[in-house]
JSON list of C-alpha atoms in Angstrom, two decimals:
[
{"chain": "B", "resi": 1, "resn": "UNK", "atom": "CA", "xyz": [25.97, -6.83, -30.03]},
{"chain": "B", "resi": 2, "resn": "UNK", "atom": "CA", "xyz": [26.63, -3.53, -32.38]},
{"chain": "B", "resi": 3, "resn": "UNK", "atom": "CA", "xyz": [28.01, -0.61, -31.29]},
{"chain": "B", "resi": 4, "resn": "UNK", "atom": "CA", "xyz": [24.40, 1.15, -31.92]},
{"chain": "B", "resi": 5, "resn": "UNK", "atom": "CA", "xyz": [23.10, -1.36, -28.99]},
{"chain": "B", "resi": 6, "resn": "UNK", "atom": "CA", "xyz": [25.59, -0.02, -26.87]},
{"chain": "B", "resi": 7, "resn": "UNK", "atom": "CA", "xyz": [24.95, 3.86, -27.63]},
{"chain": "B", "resi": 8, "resn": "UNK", "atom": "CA", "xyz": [21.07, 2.76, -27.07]},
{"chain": "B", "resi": 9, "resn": "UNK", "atom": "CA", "xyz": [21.56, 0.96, -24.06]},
{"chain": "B", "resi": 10, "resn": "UNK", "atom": "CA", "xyz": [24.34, 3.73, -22.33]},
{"chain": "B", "resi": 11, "resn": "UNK", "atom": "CA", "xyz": [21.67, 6.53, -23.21]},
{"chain": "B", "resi": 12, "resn": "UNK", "atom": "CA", "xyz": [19.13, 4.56, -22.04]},
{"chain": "B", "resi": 13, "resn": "UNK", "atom": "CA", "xyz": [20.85, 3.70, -18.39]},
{"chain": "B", "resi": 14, "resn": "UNK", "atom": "CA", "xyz": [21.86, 7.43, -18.40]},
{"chain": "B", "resi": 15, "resn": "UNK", "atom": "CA", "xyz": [18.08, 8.35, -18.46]},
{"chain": "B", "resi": 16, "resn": "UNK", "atom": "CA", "xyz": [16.56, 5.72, -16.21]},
{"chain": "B", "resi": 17, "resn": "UNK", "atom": "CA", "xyz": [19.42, 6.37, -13.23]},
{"chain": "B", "resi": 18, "resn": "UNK", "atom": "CA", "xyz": [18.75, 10.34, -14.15]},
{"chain": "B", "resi": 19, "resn": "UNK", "atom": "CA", "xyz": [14.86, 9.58, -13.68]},
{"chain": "B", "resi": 20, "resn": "UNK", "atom": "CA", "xyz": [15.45, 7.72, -10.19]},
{"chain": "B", "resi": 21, "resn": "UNK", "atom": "CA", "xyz": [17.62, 9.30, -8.54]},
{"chain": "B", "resi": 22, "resn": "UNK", "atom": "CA", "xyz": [16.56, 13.23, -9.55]},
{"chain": "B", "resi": 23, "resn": "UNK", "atom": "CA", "xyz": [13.40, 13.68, -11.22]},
{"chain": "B", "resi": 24, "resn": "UNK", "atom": "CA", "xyz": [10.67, 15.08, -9.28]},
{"chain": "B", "resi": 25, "resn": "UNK", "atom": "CA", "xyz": [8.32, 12.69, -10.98]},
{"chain": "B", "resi": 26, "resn": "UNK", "atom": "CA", "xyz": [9.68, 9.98, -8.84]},
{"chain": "B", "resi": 27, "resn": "UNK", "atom": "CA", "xyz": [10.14, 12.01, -6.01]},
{"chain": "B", "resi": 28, "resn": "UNK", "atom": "CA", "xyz": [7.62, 9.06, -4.34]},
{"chain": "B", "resi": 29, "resn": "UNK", "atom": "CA", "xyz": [9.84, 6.79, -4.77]},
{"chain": "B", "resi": 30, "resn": "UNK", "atom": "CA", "xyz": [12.79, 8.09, -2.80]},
{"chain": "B", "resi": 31, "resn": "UNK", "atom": "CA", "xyz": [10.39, 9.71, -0.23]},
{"chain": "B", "resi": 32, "resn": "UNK", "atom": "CA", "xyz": [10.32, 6.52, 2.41]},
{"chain": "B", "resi": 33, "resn": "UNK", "atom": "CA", "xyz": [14.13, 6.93, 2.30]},
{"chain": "B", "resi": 34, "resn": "UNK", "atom": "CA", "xyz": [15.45, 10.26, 1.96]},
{"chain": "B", "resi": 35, "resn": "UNK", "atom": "CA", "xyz": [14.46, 13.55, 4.14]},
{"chain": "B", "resi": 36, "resn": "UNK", "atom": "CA", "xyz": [15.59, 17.30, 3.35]},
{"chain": "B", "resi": 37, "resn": "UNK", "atom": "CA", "xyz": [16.70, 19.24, 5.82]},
{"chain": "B", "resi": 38, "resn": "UNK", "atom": "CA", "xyz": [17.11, 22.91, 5.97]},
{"chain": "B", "resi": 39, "resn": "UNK", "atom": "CA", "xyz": [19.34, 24.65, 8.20]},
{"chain": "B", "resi": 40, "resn": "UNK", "atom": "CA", "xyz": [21.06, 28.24, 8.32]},
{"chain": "B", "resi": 41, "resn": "UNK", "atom": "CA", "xyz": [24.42, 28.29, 7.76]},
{"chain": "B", "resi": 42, "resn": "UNK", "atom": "CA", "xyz": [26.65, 31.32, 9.17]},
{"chain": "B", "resi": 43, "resn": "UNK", "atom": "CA", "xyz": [25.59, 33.73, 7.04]},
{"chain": "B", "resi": 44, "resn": "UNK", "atom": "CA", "xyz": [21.91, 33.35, 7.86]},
{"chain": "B", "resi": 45, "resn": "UNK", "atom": "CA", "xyz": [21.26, 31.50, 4.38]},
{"chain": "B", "resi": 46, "resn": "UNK", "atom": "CA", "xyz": [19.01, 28.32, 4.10]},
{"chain": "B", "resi": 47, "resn": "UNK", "atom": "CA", "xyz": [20.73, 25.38, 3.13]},
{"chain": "B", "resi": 48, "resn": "UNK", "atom": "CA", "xyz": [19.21, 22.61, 2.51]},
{"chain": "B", "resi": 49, "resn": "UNK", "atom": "CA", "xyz": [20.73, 19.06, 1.95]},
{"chain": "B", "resi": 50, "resn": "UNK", "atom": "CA", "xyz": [19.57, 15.23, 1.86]},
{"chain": "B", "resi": 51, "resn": "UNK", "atom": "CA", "xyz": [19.98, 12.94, 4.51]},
{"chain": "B", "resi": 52, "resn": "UNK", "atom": "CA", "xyz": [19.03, 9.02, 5.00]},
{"chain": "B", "resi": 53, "resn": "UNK", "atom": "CA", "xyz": [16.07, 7.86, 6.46]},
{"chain": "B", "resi": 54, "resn": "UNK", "atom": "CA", "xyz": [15.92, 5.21, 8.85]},
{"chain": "B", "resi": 55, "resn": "UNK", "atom": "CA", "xyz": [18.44, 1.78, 9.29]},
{"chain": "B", "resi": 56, "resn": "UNK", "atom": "CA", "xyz": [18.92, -1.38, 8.04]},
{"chain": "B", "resi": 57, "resn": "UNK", "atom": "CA", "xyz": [17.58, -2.68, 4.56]},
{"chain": "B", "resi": 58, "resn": "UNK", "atom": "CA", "xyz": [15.68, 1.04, 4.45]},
{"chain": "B", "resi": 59, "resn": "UNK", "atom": "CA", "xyz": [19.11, 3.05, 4.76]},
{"chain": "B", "resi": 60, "resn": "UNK", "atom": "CA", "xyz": [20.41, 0.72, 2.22]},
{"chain": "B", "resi": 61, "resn": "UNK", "atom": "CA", "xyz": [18.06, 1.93, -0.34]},
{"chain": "B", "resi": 62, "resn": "UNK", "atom": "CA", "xyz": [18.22, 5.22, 0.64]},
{"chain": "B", "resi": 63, "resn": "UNK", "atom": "CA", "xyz": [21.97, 5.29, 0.04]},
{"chain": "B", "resi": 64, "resn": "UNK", "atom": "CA", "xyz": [21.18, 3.50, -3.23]},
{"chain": "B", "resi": 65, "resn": "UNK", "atom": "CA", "xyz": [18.74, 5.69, -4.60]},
{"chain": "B", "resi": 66, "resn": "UNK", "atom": "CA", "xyz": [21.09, 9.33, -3.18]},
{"chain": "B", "resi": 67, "resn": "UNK", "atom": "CA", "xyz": [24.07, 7.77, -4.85]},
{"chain": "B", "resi": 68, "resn": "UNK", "atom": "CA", "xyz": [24.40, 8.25, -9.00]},
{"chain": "B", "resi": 69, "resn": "UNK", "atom": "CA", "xyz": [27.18, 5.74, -9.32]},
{"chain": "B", "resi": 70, "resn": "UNK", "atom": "CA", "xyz": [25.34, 2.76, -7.59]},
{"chain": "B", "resi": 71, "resn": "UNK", "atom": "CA", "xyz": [21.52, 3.26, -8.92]},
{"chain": "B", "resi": 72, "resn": "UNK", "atom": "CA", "xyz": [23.04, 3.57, -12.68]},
{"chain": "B", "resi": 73, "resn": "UNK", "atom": "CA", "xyz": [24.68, 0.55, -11.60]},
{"chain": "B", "resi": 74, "resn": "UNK", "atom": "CA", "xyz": [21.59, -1.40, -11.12]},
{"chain": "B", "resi": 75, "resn": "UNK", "atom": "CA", "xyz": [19.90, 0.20, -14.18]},
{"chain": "B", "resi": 76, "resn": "UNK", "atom": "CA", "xyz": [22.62, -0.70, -16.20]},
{"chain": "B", "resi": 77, "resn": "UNK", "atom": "CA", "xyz": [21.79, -4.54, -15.20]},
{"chain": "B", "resi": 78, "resn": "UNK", "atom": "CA", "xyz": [18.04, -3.90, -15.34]},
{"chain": "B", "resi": 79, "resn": "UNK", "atom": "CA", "xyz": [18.26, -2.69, -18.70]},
{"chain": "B", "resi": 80, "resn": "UNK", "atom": "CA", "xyz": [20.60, -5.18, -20.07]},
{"chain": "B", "resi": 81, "resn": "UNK", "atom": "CA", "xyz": [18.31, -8.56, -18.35]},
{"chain": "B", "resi": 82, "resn": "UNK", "atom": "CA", "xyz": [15.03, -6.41, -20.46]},
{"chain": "B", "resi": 83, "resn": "UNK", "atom": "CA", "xyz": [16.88, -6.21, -23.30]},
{"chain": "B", "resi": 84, "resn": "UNK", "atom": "CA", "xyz": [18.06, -10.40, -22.51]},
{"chain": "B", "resi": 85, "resn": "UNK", "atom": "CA", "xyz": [14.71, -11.71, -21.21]},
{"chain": "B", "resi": 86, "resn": "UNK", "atom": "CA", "xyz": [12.02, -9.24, -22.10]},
{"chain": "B", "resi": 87, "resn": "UNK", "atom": "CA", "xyz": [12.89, -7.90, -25.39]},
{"chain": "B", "resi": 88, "resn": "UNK", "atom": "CA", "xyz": [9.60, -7.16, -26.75]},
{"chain": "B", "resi": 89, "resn": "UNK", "atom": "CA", "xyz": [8.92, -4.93, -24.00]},
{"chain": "B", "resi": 90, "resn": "UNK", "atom": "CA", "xyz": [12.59, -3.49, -23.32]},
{"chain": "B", "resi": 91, "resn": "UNK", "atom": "CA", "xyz": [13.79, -2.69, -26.78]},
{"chain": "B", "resi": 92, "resn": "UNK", "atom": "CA", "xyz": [10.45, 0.12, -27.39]},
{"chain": "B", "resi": 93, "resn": "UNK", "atom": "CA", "xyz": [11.66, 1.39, -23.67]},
{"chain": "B", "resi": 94, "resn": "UNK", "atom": "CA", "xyz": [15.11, 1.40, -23.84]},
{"chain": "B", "resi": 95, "resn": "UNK", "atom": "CA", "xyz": [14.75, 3.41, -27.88]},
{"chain": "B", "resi": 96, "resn": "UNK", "atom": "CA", "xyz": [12.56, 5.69, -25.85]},
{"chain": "B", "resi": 97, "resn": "UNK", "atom": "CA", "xyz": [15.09, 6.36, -22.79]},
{"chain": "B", "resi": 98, "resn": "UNK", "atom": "CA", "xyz": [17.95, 6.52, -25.30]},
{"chain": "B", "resi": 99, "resn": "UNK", "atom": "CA", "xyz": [16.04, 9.07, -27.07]},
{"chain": "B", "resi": 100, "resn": "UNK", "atom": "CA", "xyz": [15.06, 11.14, -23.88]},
{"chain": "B", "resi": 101, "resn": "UNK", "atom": "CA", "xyz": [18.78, 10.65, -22.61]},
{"chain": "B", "resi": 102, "resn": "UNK", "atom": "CA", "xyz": [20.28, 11.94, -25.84]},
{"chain": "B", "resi": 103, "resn": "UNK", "atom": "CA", "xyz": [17.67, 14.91, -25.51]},
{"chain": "B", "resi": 104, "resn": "UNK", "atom": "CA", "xyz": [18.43, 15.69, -22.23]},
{"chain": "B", "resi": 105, "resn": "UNK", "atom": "CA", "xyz": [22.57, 15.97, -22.56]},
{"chain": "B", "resi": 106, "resn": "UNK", "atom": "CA", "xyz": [21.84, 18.16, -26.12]},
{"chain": "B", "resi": 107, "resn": "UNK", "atom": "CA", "xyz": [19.46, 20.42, -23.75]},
{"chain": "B", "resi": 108, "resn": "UNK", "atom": "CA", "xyz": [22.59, 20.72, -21.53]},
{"chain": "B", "resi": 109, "resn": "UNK", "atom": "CA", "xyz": [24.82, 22.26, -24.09]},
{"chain": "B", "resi": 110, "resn": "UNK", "atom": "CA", "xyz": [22.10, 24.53, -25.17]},
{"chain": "B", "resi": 111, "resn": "UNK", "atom": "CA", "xyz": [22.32, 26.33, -21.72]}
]
């Protein structure tokens, strides 16, 4: 492995776990799990935070998917065993999340 794998594949991981656990485009994928609740808080503003759905195997993915750390984690491994197993398919995908990811943290500094 070259050091220009690695910079593909931590730009890559960056995106997907950004993509999971945030974007509103998957928003139907953490729906089963997560709920948002809004409630005033002393000063009579809204706040509104996540909380778990449900128990069991379903709370376990909802903690997954609310927790940065743990989904990157598993995208990390997922796009590693594409890159192993699948790479005709995972080396266009991971170029493209790389690409996105690297987009996304320049958009950050542009603020």
């Amino acid at each position: 492995m070259t050091w220009i794998y690695l910079f593909l594949f931590v730009f890559a991981t960056f995106r997907l776990t950004r993509l999971i656990v945030f974007d509103k485009i998957t928003g139907f994928i953490r729906k089963p799990f997560h709920e948002m609740v809004t409630e005033p808080d002393e000063q009579g503003n809204e706040i509104t935070y996540l909380t778990v759905k449900g128990k069991g195997l379903r709370k376990w993915i909802g903690e997954l998917l609310s927790c940065y750390w743990c989904t990157g984690m598993w995208c990390a491994i997922a796009v590693y065993a594409g890159y192993t197993f699948f790479p005709q398919i995972a080396i266009p995908a991971i170029i493209v999340l790389a690409i996105a990811g690297c987009a996304g943290i320049v958009e950050s500094f542009m603020k």
